[in-house]
Tab-separated table of C-alpha atoms in Angstrom:
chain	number	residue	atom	x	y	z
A	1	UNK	CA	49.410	52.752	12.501
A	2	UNK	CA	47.199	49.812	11.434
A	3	UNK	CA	47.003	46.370	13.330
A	4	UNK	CA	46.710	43.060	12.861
A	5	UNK	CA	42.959	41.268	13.352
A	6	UNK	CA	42.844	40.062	16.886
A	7	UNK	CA	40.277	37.528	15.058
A	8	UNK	CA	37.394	38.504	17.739
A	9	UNK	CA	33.919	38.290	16.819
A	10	UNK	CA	31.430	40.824	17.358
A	11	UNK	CA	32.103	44.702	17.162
A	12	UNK	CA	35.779	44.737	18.953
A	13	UNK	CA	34.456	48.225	21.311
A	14	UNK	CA	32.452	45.422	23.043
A	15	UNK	CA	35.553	43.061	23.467
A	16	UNK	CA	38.539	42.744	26.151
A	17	UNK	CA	41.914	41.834	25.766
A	18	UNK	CA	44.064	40.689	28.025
A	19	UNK	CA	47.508	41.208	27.051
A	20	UNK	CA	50.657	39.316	28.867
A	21	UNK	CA	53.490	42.201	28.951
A	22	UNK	CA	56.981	41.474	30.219
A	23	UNK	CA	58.150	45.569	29.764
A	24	UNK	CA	60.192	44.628	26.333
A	25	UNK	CA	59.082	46.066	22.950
A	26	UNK	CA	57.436	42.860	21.906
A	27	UNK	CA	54.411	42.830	23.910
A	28	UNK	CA	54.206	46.888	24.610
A	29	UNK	CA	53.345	46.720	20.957
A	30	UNK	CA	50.597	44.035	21.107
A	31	UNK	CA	49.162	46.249	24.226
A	32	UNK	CA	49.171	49.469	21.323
A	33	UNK	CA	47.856	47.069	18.765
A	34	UNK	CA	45.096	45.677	21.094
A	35	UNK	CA	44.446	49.288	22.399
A	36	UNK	CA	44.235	50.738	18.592
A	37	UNK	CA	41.348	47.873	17.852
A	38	UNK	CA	39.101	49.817	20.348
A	39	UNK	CA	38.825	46.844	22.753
A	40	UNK	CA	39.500	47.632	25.775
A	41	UNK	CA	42.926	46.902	26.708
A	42	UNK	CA	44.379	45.664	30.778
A	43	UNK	CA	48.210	44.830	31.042
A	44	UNK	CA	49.084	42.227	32.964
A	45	UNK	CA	52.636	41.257	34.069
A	46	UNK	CA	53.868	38.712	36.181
A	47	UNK	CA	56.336	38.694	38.870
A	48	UNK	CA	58.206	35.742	38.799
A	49	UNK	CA	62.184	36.112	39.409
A	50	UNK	CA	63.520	39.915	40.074
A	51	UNK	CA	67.157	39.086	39.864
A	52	UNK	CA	68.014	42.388	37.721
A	53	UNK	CA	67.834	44.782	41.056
A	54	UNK	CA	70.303	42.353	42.687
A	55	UNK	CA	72.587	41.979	39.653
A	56	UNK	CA	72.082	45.404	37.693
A	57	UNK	CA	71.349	44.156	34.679
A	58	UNK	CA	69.026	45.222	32.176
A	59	UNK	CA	67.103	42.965	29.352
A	60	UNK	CA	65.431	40.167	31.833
A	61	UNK	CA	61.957	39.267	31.125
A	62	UNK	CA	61.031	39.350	35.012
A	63	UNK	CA	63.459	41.817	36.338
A	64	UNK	CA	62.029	44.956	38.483
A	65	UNK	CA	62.522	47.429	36.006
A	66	UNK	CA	60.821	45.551	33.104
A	67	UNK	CA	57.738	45.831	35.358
A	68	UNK	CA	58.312	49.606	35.834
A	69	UNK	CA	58.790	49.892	31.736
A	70	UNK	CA	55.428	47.895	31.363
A	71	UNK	CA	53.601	49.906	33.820
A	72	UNK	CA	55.033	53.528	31.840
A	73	UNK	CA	54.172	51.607	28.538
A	74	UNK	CA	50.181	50.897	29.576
A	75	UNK	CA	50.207	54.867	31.371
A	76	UNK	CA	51.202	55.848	27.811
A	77	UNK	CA	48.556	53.898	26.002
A	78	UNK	CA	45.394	54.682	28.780
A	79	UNK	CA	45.319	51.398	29.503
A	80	UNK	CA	45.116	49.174	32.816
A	81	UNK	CA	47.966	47.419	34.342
A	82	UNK	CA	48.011	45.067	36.611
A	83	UNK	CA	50.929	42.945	38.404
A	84	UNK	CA	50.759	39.632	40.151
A	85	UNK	CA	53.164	37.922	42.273
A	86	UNK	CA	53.823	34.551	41.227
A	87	UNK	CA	57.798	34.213	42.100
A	88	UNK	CA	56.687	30.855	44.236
A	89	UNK	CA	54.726	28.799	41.062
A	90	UNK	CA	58.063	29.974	39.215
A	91	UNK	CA	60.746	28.692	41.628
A	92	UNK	CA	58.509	25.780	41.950
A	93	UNK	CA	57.549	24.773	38.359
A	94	UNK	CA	60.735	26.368	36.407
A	95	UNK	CA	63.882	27.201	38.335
A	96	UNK	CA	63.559	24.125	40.854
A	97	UNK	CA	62.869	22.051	37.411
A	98	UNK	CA	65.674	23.485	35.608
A	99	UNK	CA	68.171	22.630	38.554
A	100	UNK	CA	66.855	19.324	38.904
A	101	UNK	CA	66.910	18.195	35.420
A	102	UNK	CA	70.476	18.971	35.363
A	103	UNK	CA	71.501	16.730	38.306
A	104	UNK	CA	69.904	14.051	36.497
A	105	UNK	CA	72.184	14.716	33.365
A	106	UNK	CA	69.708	15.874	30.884
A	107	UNK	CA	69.272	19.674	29.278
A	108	UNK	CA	66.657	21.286	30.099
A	109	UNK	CA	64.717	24.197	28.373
A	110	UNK	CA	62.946	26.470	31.499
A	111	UNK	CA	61.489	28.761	28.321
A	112	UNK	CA	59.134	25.872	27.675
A	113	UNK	CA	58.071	24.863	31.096
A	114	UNK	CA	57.574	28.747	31.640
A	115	UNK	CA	55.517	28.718	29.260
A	116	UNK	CA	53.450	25.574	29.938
A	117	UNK	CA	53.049	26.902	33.875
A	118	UNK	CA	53.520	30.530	34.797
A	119	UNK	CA	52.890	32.081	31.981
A	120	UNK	CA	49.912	30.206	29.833
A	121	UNK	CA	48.498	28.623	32.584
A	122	UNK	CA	48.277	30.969	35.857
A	123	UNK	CA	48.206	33.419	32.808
A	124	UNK	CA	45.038	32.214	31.663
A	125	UNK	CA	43.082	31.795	34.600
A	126	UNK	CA	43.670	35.731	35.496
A	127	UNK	CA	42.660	36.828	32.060
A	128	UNK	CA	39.703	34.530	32.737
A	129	UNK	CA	39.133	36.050	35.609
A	130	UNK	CA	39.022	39.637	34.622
A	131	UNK	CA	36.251	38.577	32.110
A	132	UNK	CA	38.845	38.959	28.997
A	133	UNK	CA	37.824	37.598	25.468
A	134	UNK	CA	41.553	36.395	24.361
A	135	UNK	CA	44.456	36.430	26.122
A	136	UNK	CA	47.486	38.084	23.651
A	137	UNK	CA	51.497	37.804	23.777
A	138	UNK	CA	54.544	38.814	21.966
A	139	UNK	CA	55.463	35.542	20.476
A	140	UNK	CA	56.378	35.256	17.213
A	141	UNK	CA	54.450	32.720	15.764
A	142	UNK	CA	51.122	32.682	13.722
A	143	UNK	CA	47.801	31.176	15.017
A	144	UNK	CA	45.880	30.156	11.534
A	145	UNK	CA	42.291	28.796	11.802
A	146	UNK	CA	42.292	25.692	9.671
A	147	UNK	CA	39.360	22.980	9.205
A	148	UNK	CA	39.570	21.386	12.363
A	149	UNK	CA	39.980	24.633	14.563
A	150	UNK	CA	42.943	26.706	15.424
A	151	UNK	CA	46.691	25.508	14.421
A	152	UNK	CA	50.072	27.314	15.253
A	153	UNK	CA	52.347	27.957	12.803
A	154	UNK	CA	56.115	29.166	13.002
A	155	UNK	CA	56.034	33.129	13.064
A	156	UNK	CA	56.848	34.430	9.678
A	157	UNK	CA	60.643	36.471	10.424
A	158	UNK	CA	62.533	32.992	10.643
A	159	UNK	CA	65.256	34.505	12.241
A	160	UNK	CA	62.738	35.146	15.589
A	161	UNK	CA	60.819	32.472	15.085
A	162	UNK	CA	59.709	30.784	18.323
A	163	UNK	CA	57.047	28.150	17.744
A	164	UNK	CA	59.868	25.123	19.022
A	165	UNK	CA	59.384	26.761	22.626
A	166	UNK	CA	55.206	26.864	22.357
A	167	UNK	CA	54.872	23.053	21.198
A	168	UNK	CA	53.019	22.439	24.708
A	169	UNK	CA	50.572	24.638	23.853
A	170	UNK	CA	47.585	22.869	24.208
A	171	UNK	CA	44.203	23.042	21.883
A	172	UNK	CA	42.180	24.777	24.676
A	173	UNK	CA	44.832	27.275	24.843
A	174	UNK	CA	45.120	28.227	21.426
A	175	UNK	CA	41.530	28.731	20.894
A	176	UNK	CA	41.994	31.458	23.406
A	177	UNK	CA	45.322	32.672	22.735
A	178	UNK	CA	46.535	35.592	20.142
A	179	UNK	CA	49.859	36.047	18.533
A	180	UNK	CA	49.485	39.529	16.828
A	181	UNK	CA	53.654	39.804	16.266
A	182	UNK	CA	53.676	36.158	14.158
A	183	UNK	CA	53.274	37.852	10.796
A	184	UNK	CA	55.571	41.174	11.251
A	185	UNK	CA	59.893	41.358	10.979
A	186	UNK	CA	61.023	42.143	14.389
A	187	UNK	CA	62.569	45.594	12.612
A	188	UNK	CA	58.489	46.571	11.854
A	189	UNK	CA	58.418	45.946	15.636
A	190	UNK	CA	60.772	48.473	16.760
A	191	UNK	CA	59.052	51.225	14.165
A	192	UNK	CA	55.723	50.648	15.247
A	193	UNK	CA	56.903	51.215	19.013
A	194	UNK	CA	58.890	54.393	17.394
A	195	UNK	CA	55.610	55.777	15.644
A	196	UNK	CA	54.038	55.694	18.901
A	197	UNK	CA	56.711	57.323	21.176
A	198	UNK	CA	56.967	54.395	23.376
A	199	UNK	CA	60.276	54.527	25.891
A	200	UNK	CA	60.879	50.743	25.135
A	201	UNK	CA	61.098	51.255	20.921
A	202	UNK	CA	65.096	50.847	21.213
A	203	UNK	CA	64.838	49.010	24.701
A	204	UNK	CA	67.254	45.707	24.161
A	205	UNK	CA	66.356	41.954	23.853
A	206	UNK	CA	66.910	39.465	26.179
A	207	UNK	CA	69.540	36.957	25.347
A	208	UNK	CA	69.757	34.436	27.664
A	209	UNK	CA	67.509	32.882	30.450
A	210	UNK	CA	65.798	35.454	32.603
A	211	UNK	CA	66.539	33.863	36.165
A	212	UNK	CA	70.264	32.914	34.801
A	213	UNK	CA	72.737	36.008	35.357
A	214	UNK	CA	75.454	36.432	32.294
A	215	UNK	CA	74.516	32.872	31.490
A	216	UNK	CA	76.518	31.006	34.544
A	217	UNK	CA	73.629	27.942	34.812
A	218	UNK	CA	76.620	26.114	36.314
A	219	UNK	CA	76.594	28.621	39.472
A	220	UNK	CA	72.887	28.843	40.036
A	221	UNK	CA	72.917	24.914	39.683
A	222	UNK	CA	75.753	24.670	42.312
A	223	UNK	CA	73.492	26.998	44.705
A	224	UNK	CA	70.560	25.237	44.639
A	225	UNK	CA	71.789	21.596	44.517
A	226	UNK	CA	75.064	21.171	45.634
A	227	UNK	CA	75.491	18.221	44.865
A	228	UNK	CA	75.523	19.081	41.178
A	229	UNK	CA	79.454	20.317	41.280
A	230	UNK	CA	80.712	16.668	42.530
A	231	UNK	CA	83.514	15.707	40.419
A	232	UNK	CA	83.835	12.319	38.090
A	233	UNK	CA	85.713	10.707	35.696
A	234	UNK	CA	85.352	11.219	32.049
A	235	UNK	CA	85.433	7.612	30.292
A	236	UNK	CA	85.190	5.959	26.754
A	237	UNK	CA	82.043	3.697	25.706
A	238	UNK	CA	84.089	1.121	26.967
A	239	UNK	CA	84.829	2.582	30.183
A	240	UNK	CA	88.409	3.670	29.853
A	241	UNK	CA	88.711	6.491	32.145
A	242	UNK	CA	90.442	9.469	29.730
A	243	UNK	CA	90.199	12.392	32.730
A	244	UNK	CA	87.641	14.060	35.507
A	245	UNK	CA	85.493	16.640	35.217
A	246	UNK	CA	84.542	19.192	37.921
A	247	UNK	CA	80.721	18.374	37.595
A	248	UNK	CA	77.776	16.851	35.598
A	249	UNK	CA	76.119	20.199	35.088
A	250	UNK	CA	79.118	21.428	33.112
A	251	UNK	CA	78.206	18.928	29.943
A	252	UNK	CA	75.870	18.350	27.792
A	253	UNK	CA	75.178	15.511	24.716
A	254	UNK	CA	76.926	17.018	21.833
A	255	UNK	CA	79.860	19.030	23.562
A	256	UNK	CA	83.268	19.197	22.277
A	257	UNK	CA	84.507	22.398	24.165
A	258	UNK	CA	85.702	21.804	27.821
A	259	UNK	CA	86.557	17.907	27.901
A	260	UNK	CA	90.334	18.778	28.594
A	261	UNK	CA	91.226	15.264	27.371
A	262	UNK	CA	94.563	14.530	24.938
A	263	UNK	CA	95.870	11.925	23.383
A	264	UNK	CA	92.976	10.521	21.176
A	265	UNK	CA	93.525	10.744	17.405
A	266	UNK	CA	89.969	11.602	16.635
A	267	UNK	CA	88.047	14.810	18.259
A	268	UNK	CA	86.001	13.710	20.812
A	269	UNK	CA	82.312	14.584	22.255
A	270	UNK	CA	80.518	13.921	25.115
A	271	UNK	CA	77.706	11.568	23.923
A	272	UNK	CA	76.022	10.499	27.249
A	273	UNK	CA	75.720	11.965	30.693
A	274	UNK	CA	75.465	8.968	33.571
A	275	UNK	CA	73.988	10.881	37.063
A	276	UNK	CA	74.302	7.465	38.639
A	277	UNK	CA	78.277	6.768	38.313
A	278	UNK	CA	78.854	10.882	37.767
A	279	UNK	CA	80.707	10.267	34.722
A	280	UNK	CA	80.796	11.841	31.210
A	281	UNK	CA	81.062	9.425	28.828
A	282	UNK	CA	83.037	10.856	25.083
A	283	UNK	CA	83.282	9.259	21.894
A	284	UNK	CA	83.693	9.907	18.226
A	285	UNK	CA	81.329	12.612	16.686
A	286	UNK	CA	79.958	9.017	14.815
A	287	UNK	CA	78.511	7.824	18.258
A	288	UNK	CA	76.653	10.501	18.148
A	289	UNK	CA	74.355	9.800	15.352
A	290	UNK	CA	71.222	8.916	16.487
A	291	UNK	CA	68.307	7.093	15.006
A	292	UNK	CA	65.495	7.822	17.167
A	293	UNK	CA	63.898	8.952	20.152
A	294	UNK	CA	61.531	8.538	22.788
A	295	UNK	CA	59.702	11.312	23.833
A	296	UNK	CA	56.708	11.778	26.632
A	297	UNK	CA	54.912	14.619	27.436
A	298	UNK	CA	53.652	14.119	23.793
A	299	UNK	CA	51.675	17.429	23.267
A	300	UNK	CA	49.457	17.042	19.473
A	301	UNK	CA	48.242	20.195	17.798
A	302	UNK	CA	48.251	18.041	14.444
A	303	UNK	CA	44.485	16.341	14.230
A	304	UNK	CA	44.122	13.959	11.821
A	305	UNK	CA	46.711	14.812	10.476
A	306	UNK	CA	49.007	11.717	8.957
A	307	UNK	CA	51.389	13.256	5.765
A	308	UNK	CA	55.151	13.959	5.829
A	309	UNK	CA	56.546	15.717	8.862
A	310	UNK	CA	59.890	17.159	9.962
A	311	UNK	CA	61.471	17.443	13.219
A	312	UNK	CA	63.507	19.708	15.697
A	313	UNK	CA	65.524	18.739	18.680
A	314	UNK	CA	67.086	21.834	19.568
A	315	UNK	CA	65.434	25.558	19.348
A	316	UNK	CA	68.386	26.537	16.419
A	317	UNK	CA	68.118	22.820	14.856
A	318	UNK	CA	67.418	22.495	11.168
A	319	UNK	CA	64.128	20.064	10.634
A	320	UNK	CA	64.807	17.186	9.805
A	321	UNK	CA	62.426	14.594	7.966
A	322	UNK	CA	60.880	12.264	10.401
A	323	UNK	CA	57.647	10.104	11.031
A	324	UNK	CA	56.041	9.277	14.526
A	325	UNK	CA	55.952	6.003	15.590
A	326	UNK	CA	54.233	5.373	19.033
A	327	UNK	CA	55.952	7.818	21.499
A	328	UNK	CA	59.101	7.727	19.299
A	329	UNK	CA	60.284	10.100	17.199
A	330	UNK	CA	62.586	8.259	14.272
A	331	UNK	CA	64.143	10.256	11.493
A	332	UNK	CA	64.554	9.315	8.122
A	333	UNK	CA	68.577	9.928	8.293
A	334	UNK	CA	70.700	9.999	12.071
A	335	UNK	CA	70.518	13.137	13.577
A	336	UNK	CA	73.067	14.412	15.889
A	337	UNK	CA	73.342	15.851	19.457
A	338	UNK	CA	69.915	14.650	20.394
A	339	UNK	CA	70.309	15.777	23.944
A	340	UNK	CA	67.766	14.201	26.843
A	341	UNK	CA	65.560	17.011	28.328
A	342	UNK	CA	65.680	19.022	25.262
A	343	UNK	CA	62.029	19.015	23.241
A	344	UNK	CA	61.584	16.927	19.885
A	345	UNK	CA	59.229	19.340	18.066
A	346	UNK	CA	56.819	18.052	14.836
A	347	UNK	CA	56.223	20.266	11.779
A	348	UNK	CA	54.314	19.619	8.539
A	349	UNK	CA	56.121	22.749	6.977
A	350	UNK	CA	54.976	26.111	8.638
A	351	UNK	CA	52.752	24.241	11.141
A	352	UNK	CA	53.362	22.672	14.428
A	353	UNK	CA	51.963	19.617	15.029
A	354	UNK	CA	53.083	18.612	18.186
A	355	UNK	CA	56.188	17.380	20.266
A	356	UNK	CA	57.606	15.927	23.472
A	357	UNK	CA	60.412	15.805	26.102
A	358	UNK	CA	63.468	13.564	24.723
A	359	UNK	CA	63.800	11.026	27.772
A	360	UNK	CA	65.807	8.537	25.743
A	361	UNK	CA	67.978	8.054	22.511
A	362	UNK	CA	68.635	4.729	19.757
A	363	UNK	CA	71.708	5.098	18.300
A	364	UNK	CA	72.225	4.997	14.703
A	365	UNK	CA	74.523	2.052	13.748
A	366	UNK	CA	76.703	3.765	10.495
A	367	UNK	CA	78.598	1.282	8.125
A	368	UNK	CA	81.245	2.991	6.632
A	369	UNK	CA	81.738	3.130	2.727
């Protein structure tokens, strides 16, 4: 088995690596990769949410028995592990977040402020702390030194692709992080975790949100902020009421499914979300189209950077050409189901060059031909 240069200067036997292992095949190969380079190698896994004993159920990122299969993974390599508890930072920074941004009617993405708080951050002040020369995940995306430093690009298998979730990443980050995964199909993956007899080689992926059992957000929601499931009307754009819903947290900008709503002689969508009067308001998929959008948290990777750009608004989104203009994001041609608390992410083609939280949306006026 050869690996991929963990881009470390000096001879590597002098070198540590910290590696970031959730107990899935992804990172249990970096730790075998990192190991192979003669470095030495600690595993270190976070505790943050151990539904899985509770509910059973295999393929979550923070369960109890992905620490176990992390722990058998680093016994089979001779390496250190190591496992901290950090189930407060994550209820307070992630789950409470993710509950929150839901009352308020937006859609939120807990992957990304994971990553921006457990993971990267309290991440990177423990590899720190144990002396380690880069800290190295299972991501799939590529970090490429370019003239002005490091830059992350999208991970070369676009069908696992995640750079849209690492757009916070910040410069001081990259320099230390390592992405050894952003250049390999996920199927090389597997057979590298084969070759080596690991127990995890056929272990499955997770699907959905780790803290989120069978993907019910609207239950967790309901149990942390009751208020969430209070019921509303669902109105026109001019205020018409068309039905009720049984709860904000059920919608989101773009939704077609669920409205329950007859009579109109278009489809409709739900195109805005109003916490204040609890209502969901629908319209024609036109009203969707949207022109632009303001975006804070503005995270820039890009430099100087100034050329042609593209952007995403949803993790499965196709880019679409766009320029920056101040803190708003306008595209060259409406884009639809630009959802508030999702993440407007900024490419110039493989690279990321930054992105922000969507807070607020102009609609696109169409003139029909």
């Amino acid at each position: 088995m050869t690996g991929p240069d963990f881009q470390l200067s000096g001879p590597l036997e002098k070198r540590r690596i910290v590696v970031a292992m959730s107990g899935g095949v992804d990172s249990s190969v970096v730790a075998a990769l990192a190991a192979r380079t003669g470095a030495e190698t600690i595993g270190v896994t976070l505790q943050l949410y151990d539904h899985g004993e509770a509910t059973g159920r295999s393929g979550s990122c923070c369960a109890g028995r992905d620490i176990r299969d992390a722990r058998a993974v680093c016994d089979r390599l001779g390496i250190a592990h190591y496992v901290f508890d950090h189930e407060s930072s994550f209820r307070e920074q992630v789950i409470d977040d993710f509950a929150d941004e839901y009352l308020a009617g937006r859609t939120p993405i807990p992957c990304v402020k994971c990553n921006m708080g457990p993971k990267f951050t309290d991440l990177f002040a423990l590899a720190r702390d144990l002396g380690a020369d880069c800290l190295a995940t299972g991501h799939y995306v590529q970090r490429v030194v370019g003239p002005e430093g490091p830059e992350l690009h999208k991970g070369a298998d676009p069908a696992r692709d995640q750079s849209y979730f690492l757009f916070a990443t910040t410069r001081d980050q990259l320099d230390f992080l390592r992405f050894p995964l952003g250049a390999m199909p996920k199927a090389r993956v597997r057979e590298i975790a084969a070759e080596i007899g690991l127990g995890v080689a056929a272990k499955p992926d997770s699907q959905d949100i780790c803290f989120v059992p069978d993907r019910d957000y609207a239950r967790l929601v309901k149990k942390l902020r009751p208020e969430a499931d209070t019921a509303g009307k669902i109105v026109d754009e001019a205020g018409n009421v068309l039905g009720e819903h049984r709860g904000l947290i059920h919608f989101t900008v773009g939704q077609r499914r669920g409205l329950e709503i007859g009579g109109s002689p278009e489809p409709l969508y739900v195109i805005r979300l109003d916490p204040e009067r609890r209502e969901v308001v629908v319209g024609p998929k036109a009203a969707l189209a949207v022109r632009a959008a303001r975006i804070e948290g503005i995270n820039w990777l890009g430099g100087s950077y100034d050329g042609p750009m593209t952007a995403k608004v949803r993790s499965m989104a196709r880019p679409a050409p766009a320029r920056m203009e101040g803190g708003r994001v306008v595209f060259d041609t409406p884009e639809y189901g630009v959802a508030p608390g999702q993440a407007a992410v900024l490419y110039a083609g493989e690279r990321v060059l930054g992105g922000g939280w969507i807070r607020e949306t102009e609609r696109a006026e169409l003139v029909a031909v």
